[in-house]
Amino acid sequence: MTLILGCSFFNTIAQSVEVQDITPIGFSGNFEFLQYSKTRGLLALSNKSILYVSSDTAKTWETEKLPLDTINYFVMHSDGLVGFIKNKNTVYRTTDGSLSWEQMPLEGISKKIDGYEVVLERIHFKTRDTLFLVLTNKVNGKRIYKSCDCGVSWKEVAKDIQPRYTLLSGFLNNIHWRNENEGYFYGQGQFVKTIDGGDSWTMVNYSDAEYEKINWLMCSYKNGTAIIAEQQNSTNRLFFSKDGNPQNRENVLLLNIGEKIQEVNGVLYAVQGDYLWQSIDSAKTWNSTLIKEGANITSQGMYFYDNNVGVTISKNLTSYVTTDG
C-alpha cells in the first residue's frame, strides 16, 4: 500500500540526489524484513529465503543461504547482534549479527495443544534477553510466551487471546513498552495490556461498533510514546499516544498505511512515493524532501543509521541513499 499524507500538514523541499540501479545479479522479486547487523550492515531477506547482505549502505549486496528453507519472520534486536529467523514451528537465533545461526530448543512450548499443532508467529524484544513469542492454536486462539534467557526456555503468560480462529490475521503483531512494567500488544478489535513486565496480560475489547478496527504500531519511542495506525473499513488514521494506550490517543493525520516509520534521536522518517518525509513533533507535522522525481519508488524497507545517513530500498533491492539527512 502507498502512504498518503494529507497536504495541509506538509511542506516540500526539492533536493537532487544521485541514484543508480544496483539490483544484484540474479535477484528477482521482492524482499521482507529489512534489518541491521552491527557486524555486517544491512540484511534483506528475499522471498526465496536467501539473505542479502550489504556492508556499504546498500550500494552492493552479497548473498548467502540460511538454515531454513522457508522463513516467515526475521527480526534483529537494536544492538545489531541478536536476531531470530523462523517458520511456523522452528526458530533459529544469531548472537553475532547473522554470521552464524543455532536452532533453539524452545523449552516449555508444546508442539501440540489439545491435539492441534501450534503455529509460531512473531518474536518481540523487550530487552536483549527478555522476549515474547506469540503462537496460534486452532482451538484456543492466541497464546503469549515469555523468555528471560534470549529464547532458550519459555513460559506461558497468556492464553485464550482472540479465540475466533477466522480473525487471527494481523493480531498481536506489534508490542510497545511504556516503561519496564507497562506494555501493550496491538491487535484487531482489541489490545492486550500488562502492568507487571509481561508476566500476565489483560485483554481490552473495543465497543461493538468499533470491533472491526485494526490497530498496529508504526513507531515506538524509548520514552514511552507510541505512533499507532488504525484501519477501519476505508478510513485510515495515524495516532499519537503519550503512554501507548490506543484508547488515549490523538489523531494527527489521515493516511493509507504501507510504510514503516523509524525514529532516530526524536526525528520520525517515512518514505512515500518519491519523497522522504520527516517529523520532529511526533507525527503532528511533516516536511518532505524529493528523492528522485518520477522514480515511482515503491519502498520495501528503510533504515537510518543516524540523522544524516539513511537508505530506502525499492523493489529488486534498487536502493536510494542519503548522506546529508
Tab-separated table of C-alpha atoms in Angstrom:
chain	number	residue	atom	x	y	z
A	1	MET	CA	0.000	0.000	0.000
A	2	THR	CA	1.073	3.558	-0.603
A	3	LEU	CA	1.494	6.058	2.195
A	4	ILE	CA	-0.824	9.008	1.515
A	5	LEU	CA	-0.284	12.114	3.610
A	6	GLY	CA	-2.742	14.991	3.980
A	7	CYS	CA	-1.391	18.041	2.142
A	8	SER	CA	-2.282	20.560	4.835
A	9	PHE	CA	0.303	19.063	7.182
A	10	PHE	CA	3.363	19.198	4.955
A	11	ASN	CA	5.972	21.329	3.231
A	12	THR	CA	8.026	20.066	0.288
A	13	ILE	CA	11.726	20.793	-0.223
A	14	ALA	CA	13.261	19.922	-3.599
A	15	GLN	CA	16.701	18.308	-3.420
A	16	SER	CA	18.745	16.449	-6.020
A	17	VAL	CA	20.254	13.048	-5.360
A	18	GLU	CA	22.395	10.668	-7.378
A	19	VAL	CA	20.545	7.413	-7.995
A	20	GLN	CA	21.812	4.211	-9.544
A	21	ASP	CA	20.007	0.974	-10.256
A	22	ILE	CA	22.125	-1.505	-8.319
A	23	THR	CA	19.837	-4.516	-8.445
A	24	PRO	CA	22.024	-7.544	-7.609
A	25	ILE	CA	22.600	-10.009	-10.401
A	26	GLY	CA	20.228	-12.941	-10.048
A	27	PHE	CA	17.833	-11.169	-7.712
A	28	SER	CA	14.189	-11.232	-8.651
A	29	GLY	CA	11.014	-10.430	-6.798
A	30	ASN	CA	10.834	-8.546	-3.529
A	31	PHE	CA	12.110	-8.936	-0.004
A	32	GLU	CA	10.806	-8.590	3.524
A	33	PHE	CA	12.135	-7.732	6.978
A	34	LEU	CA	14.954	-5.293	6.264
A	35	GLN	CA	17.204	-5.498	9.348
A	36	TYR	CA	20.545	-4.125	10.582
A	37	SER	CA	23.575	-6.140	11.689
A	38	LYS	CA	26.335	-4.485	13.713
A	39	THR	CA	28.901	-6.838	12.226
A	40	ARG	CA	27.666	-6.874	8.619
A	41	GLY	CA	25.443	-3.909	7.748
A	42	LEU	CA	22.021	-4.154	6.127
A	43	LEU	CA	20.259	-7.517	5.894
A	44	ALA	CA	17.420	-8.167	3.444
A	45	LEU	CA	15.523	-11.443	3.272
A	46	SER	CA	14.293	-12.345	-0.203
A	47	ASN	CA	11.027	-14.119	-0.879
A	48	LYS	CA	13.117	-17.227	-1.619
A	49	SER	CA	14.641	-17.200	1.898
A	50	ILE	CA	18.004	-16.030	0.643
A	51	LEU	CA	19.790	-13.488	2.822
A	52	TYR	CA	21.196	-10.432	1.032
A	53	VAL	CA	23.933	-8.576	2.933
A	54	SER	CA	25.243	-5.073	2.270
A	55	SER	CA	28.173	-3.567	4.166
A	56	ASP	CA	28.264	-0.337	2.105
A	57	THR	CA	24.820	1.233	2.699
A	58	ALA	CA	23.068	-0.798	0.012
A	59	LYS	CA	25.476	0.004	-2.826
A	60	THR	CA	26.348	-3.667	-3.314
A	61	TRP	CA	24.880	-6.917	-1.960
A	62	GLU	CA	26.188	-10.404	-1.285
A	63	THR	CA	24.037	-13.498	-0.872
A	64	GLU	CA	24.046	-16.460	1.444
A	65	LYS	CA	21.768	-19.383	2.261
A	66	LEU	CA	20.055	-19.536	5.615
A	67	PRO	CA	19.442	-22.756	7.609
A	68	LEU	CA	15.660	-22.660	6.976
A	69	ASP	CA	14.208	-23.249	3.518
A	70	THR	CA	11.051	-21.283	4.309
A	71	ILE	CA	11.208	-18.191	6.551
A	72	ASN	CA	8.129	-16.200	7.508
A	73	TYR	CA	9.697	-13.839	10.044
A	74	PHE	CA	13.081	-12.219	10.646
A	75	VAL	CA	13.880	-9.753	13.412
A	76	MET	CA	17.064	-8.241	14.867
A	77	HIS	CA	17.492	-6.553	18.238
A	78	SER	CA	18.579	-2.910	18.210
A	79	ASP	CA	22.057	-3.984	19.355
A	80	GLY	CA	22.562	-5.373	15.840
A	81	LEU	CA	23.859	-8.704	17.141
A	82	VAL	CA	20.947	-10.815	18.410
A	83	GLY	CA	18.276	-11.871	15.939
A	84	PHE	CA	15.829	-14.632	15.027
A	85	ILE	CA	14.500	-16.299	11.894
A	86	LYS	CA	11.580	-18.731	11.983
A	87	ASN	CA	8.981	-20.720	10.137
A	88	LYS	CA	5.741	-21.977	11.660
A	89	ASN	CA	7.428	-24.436	14.044
A	90	THR	CA	11.202	-23.848	14.081
A	91	VAL	CA	13.300	-20.941	15.371
A	92	TYR	CA	16.972	-20.128	14.763
A	93	ARG	CA	18.973	-17.491	16.658
A	94	THR	CA	22.065	-15.454	15.870
A	95	THR	CA	24.142	-13.672	18.512
A	96	ASP	CA	26.827	-12.339	16.170
A	97	GLY	CA	24.847	-10.276	13.677
A	98	SER	CA	23.933	-13.214	11.342
A	99	LEU	CA	27.433	-14.618	10.938
A	100	SER	CA	26.198	-17.895	12.454
A	101	TRP	CA	22.848	-19.450	13.442
A	102	GLU	CA	21.729	-22.030	16.038
A	103	GLN	CA	18.398	-23.827	16.327
A	104	MET	CA	16.554	-23.011	19.554
A	105	PRO	CA	15.133	-25.866	21.693
A	106	LEU	CA	12.015	-23.841	22.641
A	107	GLU	CA	11.852	-25.447	26.074
A	108	GLY	CA	8.386	-25.085	27.603
A	109	ILE	CA	6.465	-24.834	24.317
A	110	SER	CA	4.465	-27.877	23.248
A	111	LYS	CA	4.251	-28.736	19.566
A	112	LYS	CA	0.566	-29.584	20.020
A	113	ILE	CA	-2.171	-28.258	22.319
A	114	ASP	CA	-5.399	-30.256	22.667
A	115	GLY	CA	-4.292	-32.390	19.749
A	116	TYR	CA	-3.785	-29.437	17.376
A	117	GLU	CA	-0.446	-28.237	16.073
A	118	VAL	CA	0.680	-24.829	17.312
A	119	VAL	CA	1.924	-22.245	14.826
A	120	LEU	CA	4.715	-19.929	15.957
A	121	GLU	CA	4.087	-16.345	14.918
A	122	ARG	CA	6.219	-13.364	15.923
A	123	ILE	CA	9.045	-12.891	18.402
A	124	HIS	CA	9.172	-9.498	20.135
A	125	PHE	CA	12.064	-7.993	22.068
A	126	LYS	CA	11.605	-6.249	25.393
A	127	THR	CA	15.323	-6.333	26.098
A	128	ARG	CA	18.128	-8.278	24.502
A	129	ASP	CA	17.349	-11.283	26.724
A	130	THR	CA	13.657	-10.801	27.561
A	131	LEU	CA	11.442	-11.895	24.667
A	132	PHE	CA	7.791	-12.560	23.937
A	133	LEU	CA	6.555	-15.148	21.445
A	134	VAL	CA	3.024	-15.221	20.056
A	135	LEU	CA	1.687	-18.549	18.852
A	136	THR	CA	-1.638	-19.738	17.470
A	137	ASN	CA	-3.608	-22.833	18.387
A	138	LYS	CA	-6.625	-23.690	16.243
A	139	VAL	CA	-8.842	-24.395	19.258
A	140	ASN	CA	-7.730	-21.809	21.806
A	141	GLY	CA	-6.548	-18.946	19.616
A	142	LYS	CA	-3.512	-16.870	20.531
A	143	ARG	CA	-1.117	-17.543	23.380
A	144	ILE	CA	1.802	-15.464	24.618
A	145	TYR	CA	5.037	-16.957	25.952
A	146	LYS	CA	7.866	-15.161	27.735
A	147	SER	CA	11.589	-15.962	27.737
A	148	CYS	CA	14.172	-14.439	30.082
A	149	ASP	CA	17.181	-16.247	28.572
A	150	CYS	CA	17.138	-14.956	24.992
A	151	GLY	CA	14.839	-17.606	23.603
A	152	VAL	CA	16.158	-20.837	25.135
A	153	SER	CA	13.279	-21.543	27.559
A	154	TRP	CA	9.735	-20.170	27.651
A	155	LYS	CA	6.756	-19.937	29.997
A	156	GLU	CA	3.150	-19.261	29.086
A	157	VAL	CA	1.929	-15.850	30.301
A	158	ALA	CA	-1.398	-15.511	28.407
A	159	LYS	CA	-3.810	-17.844	26.639
A	160	ASP	CA	-7.242	-17.782	25.005
A	161	ILE	CA	-6.387	-14.474	23.320
A	162	GLN	CA	-8.560	-13.735	20.263
A	163	PRO	CA	-10.131	-17.242	20.248
A	164	ARG	CA	-12.062	-16.822	16.995
A	165	TYR	CA	-9.695	-18.599	14.638
A	166	THR	CA	-11.002	-16.902	11.483
A	167	LEU	CA	-9.946	-13.464	12.791
A	168	LEU	CA	-6.339	-14.182	13.687
A	169	SER	CA	-4.744	-12.255	10.829
A	170	GLY	CA	-2.895	-9.168	11.939
A	171	PHE	CA	-3.362	-9.695	15.669
A	172	LEU	CA	-0.553	-9.233	18.227
A	173	ASN	CA	1.949	-8.252	15.547
A	174	ASN	CA	3.378	-5.283	17.451
A	175	ILE	CA	4.376	-4.562	21.027
A	176	HIS	CA	5.103	-1.258	22.778
A	177	TRP	CA	6.609	-0.678	26.224
A	178	ARG	CA	5.751	2.491	28.127
A	179	ASN	CA	8.208	1.582	30.856
A	180	GLU	CA	9.696	-1.548	32.410
A	181	ASN	CA	6.340	-2.806	33.667
A	182	GLU	CA	3.623	-1.394	31.389
A	183	GLY	CA	3.319	-2.701	27.846
A	184	TYR	CA	0.763	-3.116	25.046
A	185	PHE	CA	0.161	-5.674	22.298
A	186	TYR	CA	-1.927	-4.214	19.458
A	187	GLY	CA	-4.484	-6.227	17.509
A	188	GLN	CA	-7.766	-6.470	15.661
A	189	GLY	CA	-10.760	-5.330	17.684
A	190	GLN	CA	-8.850	-5.342	20.989
A	191	PHE	CA	-5.476	-4.867	22.602
A	192	VAL	CA	-3.655	-6.686	25.395
A	193	LYS	CA	-2.013	-4.892	28.319
A	194	THR	CA	0.474	-5.827	31.034
A	195	ILE	CA	1.431	-3.908	34.172
A	196	ASP	CA	3.895	-6.449	35.592
A	197	GLY	CA	6.549	-6.575	32.908
A	198	GLY	CA	4.777	-9.223	30.857
A	199	ASP	CA	4.211	-11.928	33.472
A	200	SER	CA	0.452	-11.564	32.950
A	201	TRP	CA	-1.742	-9.852	30.347
A	202	THR	CA	-5.275	-8.435	30.284
A	203	MET	CA	-7.406	-8.235	27.155
A	204	VAL	CA	-9.257	-4.971	26.437
A	205	ASN	CA	-12.088	-5.066	23.884
A	206	TYR	CA	-13.361	-2.153	21.834
A	207	SER	CA	-17.082	-1.459	21.650
A	208	ASP	CA	-19.172	-3.499	19.211
A	209	ALA	CA	-19.363	-0.505	16.887
A	210	GLU	CA	-15.562	-0.414	16.672
A	211	TYR	CA	-14.880	-4.137	16.591
A	212	GLU	CA	-13.528	-4.261	13.053
A	213	LYS	CA	-10.940	-1.652	13.965
A	214	ILE	CA	-7.361	-2.781	13.403
A	215	ASN	CA	-4.526	-1.193	15.355
A	216	TRP	CA	-0.840	-1.720	14.816
A	217	LEU	CA	2.305	0.029	15.907
A	218	MET	CA	4.163	2.235	13.437
A	219	CYS	CA	6.807	3.535	15.821
A	220	SER	CA	7.721	3.106	19.484
A	221	TYR	CA	9.712	5.767	21.294
A	222	LYS	CA	12.095	4.885	24.110
A	223	ASN	CA	10.369	7.481	26.325
A	224	GLY	CA	7.077	5.577	26.110
A	225	THR	CA	5.442	7.459	23.230
A	226	ALA	CA	3.748	5.399	20.515
A	227	ILE	CA	2.647	6.182	16.944
A	228	ILE	CA	-0.328	3.901	16.273
A	229	ALA	CA	-2.025	3.201	12.960
A	230	GLU	CA	-5.709	2.379	12.742
A	231	GLN	CA	-7.638	0.953	9.809
A	232	GLN	CA	-11.416	0.692	9.916
A	233	ASN	CA	-13.298	-0.076	6.713
A	234	SER	CA	-11.946	2.502	4.215
A	235	THR	CA	-10.723	5.030	6.802
A	236	ASN	CA	-7.079	5.011	7.845
A	237	ARG	CA	-5.683	7.225	10.577
A	238	LEU	CA	-2.461	7.729	12.446
A	239	PHE	CA	-2.479	8.441	16.176
A	240	PHE	CA	-0.010	9.767	18.700
A	241	SER	CA	-0.245	8.256	22.200
A	242	LYS	CA	1.783	9.571	25.113
A	243	ASP	CA	1.506	6.306	27.051
A	244	GLY	CA	0.950	3.735	24.301
A	245	ASN	CA	-2.674	3.096	25.262
A	246	PRO	CA	-4.686	3.111	21.995
A	247	GLN	CA	-7.682	4.450	23.918
A	248	ASN	CA	-5.696	7.552	24.970
A	249	ARG	CA	-4.694	8.829	21.557
A	250	GLU	CA	-4.607	11.976	19.482
A	251	ASN	CA	-5.385	11.917	15.765
A	252	VAL	CA	-2.530	13.544	13.864
A	253	LEU	CA	-3.228	12.868	10.164
A	254	LEU	CA	-5.094	10.822	7.576
A	255	LEU	CA	-3.117	8.288	5.570
A	256	ASN	CA	-3.133	4.973	3.803
A	257	ILE	CA	-0.679	2.815	5.721
A	258	GLY	CA	2.027	0.983	3.867
A	259	GLU	CA	5.409	2.116	5.085
A	260	LYS	CA	7.430	1.784	8.231
A	261	ILE	CA	8.107	4.840	10.363
A	262	GLN	CA	11.524	4.981	12.009
A	263	GLU	CA	12.541	7.219	14.906
A	264	VAL	CA	16.136	8.411	15.271
A	265	ASN	CA	17.034	10.893	18.021
A	266	GLY	CA	13.495	12.260	18.141
A	267	VAL	CA	13.070	12.588	14.353
A	268	LEU	CA	10.496	10.438	12.528
A	269	TYR	CA	11.244	9.239	8.983
A	270	ALA	CA	8.868	7.740	6.393
A	271	VAL	CA	9.049	7.212	2.630
A	272	GLN	CA	6.072	7.775	0.329
A	273	GLY	CA	6.330	7.800	-3.446
A	274	ASP	CA	9.331	9.876	-4.476
A	275	TYR	CA	9.643	11.706	-1.148
A	276	LEU	CA	11.268	11.257	2.226
A	277	TRP	CA	9.016	12.597	4.990
A	278	GLN	CA	10.361	13.882	8.316
A	279	SER	CA	8.644	14.952	11.542
A	280	ILE	CA	10.146	16.394	14.724
A	281	ASP	CA	6.858	16.658	16.672
A	282	SER	CA	5.575	13.063	16.952
A	283	ALA	CA	3.886	12.981	13.511
A	284	LYS	CA	1.830	16.149	14.016
A	285	THR	CA	3.534	17.989	11.126
A	286	TRP	CA	5.865	16.804	8.373
A	287	ASN	CA	8.414	18.150	5.889
A	288	SER	CA	9.326	16.284	2.708
A	289	THR	CA	12.435	16.018	0.569
A	290	LEU	CA	12.377	14.870	-3.063
A	291	ILE	CA	14.386	11.676	-3.542
A	292	LYS	CA	14.103	11.484	-7.326
A	293	GLU	CA	11.355	12.927	-9.454
A	294	GLY	CA	9.409	10.371	-11.454
A	295	ALA	CA	11.206	7.412	-9.894
A	296	ASN	CA	7.936	5.854	-8.677
A	297	ILE	CA	9.724	4.434	-5.667
A	298	THR	CA	7.954	1.527	-4.031
A	299	SER	CA	9.720	1.455	-0.693
A	300	GLN	CA	10.081	-2.080	0.622
A	301	GLY	CA	12.205	-1.039	3.588
A	302	MET	CA	14.032	1.868	5.175
A	303	TYR	CA	16.889	2.235	7.641
A	304	PHE	CA	18.548	5.350	9.044
A	305	TYR	CA	21.936	4.804	10.680
A	306	ASP	CA	21.750	8.307	12.194
A	307	ASN	CA	20.169	11.644	11.279
A	308	ASN	CA	22.441	12.007	8.236
A	309	VAL	CA	22.914	8.572	6.655
A	310	GLY	CA	19.787	6.708	5.553
A	311	VAL	CA	18.733	4.129	2.981
A	312	THR	CA	15.378	3.354	1.403
A	313	ILE	CA	15.163	0.232	-0.732
A	314	SER	CA	12.654	-0.328	-3.510
A	315	LYS	CA	11.733	-3.442	-5.474
A	316	ASN	CA	14.553	-5.717	-6.618
A	317	LEU	CA	16.837	-4.064	-3.998
A	318	THR	CA	17.172	-0.859	-6.032
A	319	SER	CA	18.467	1.496	-3.352
A	320	TYR	CA	18.425	5.220	-2.632
A	321	VAL	CA	20.956	6.605	-0.151
A	322	THR	CA	21.270	9.950	1.600
A	323	THR	CA	24.350	11.114	3.493
A	324	ASP	CA	23.115	14.589	4.475
A	325	GLY	CA	19.821	13.892	6.217
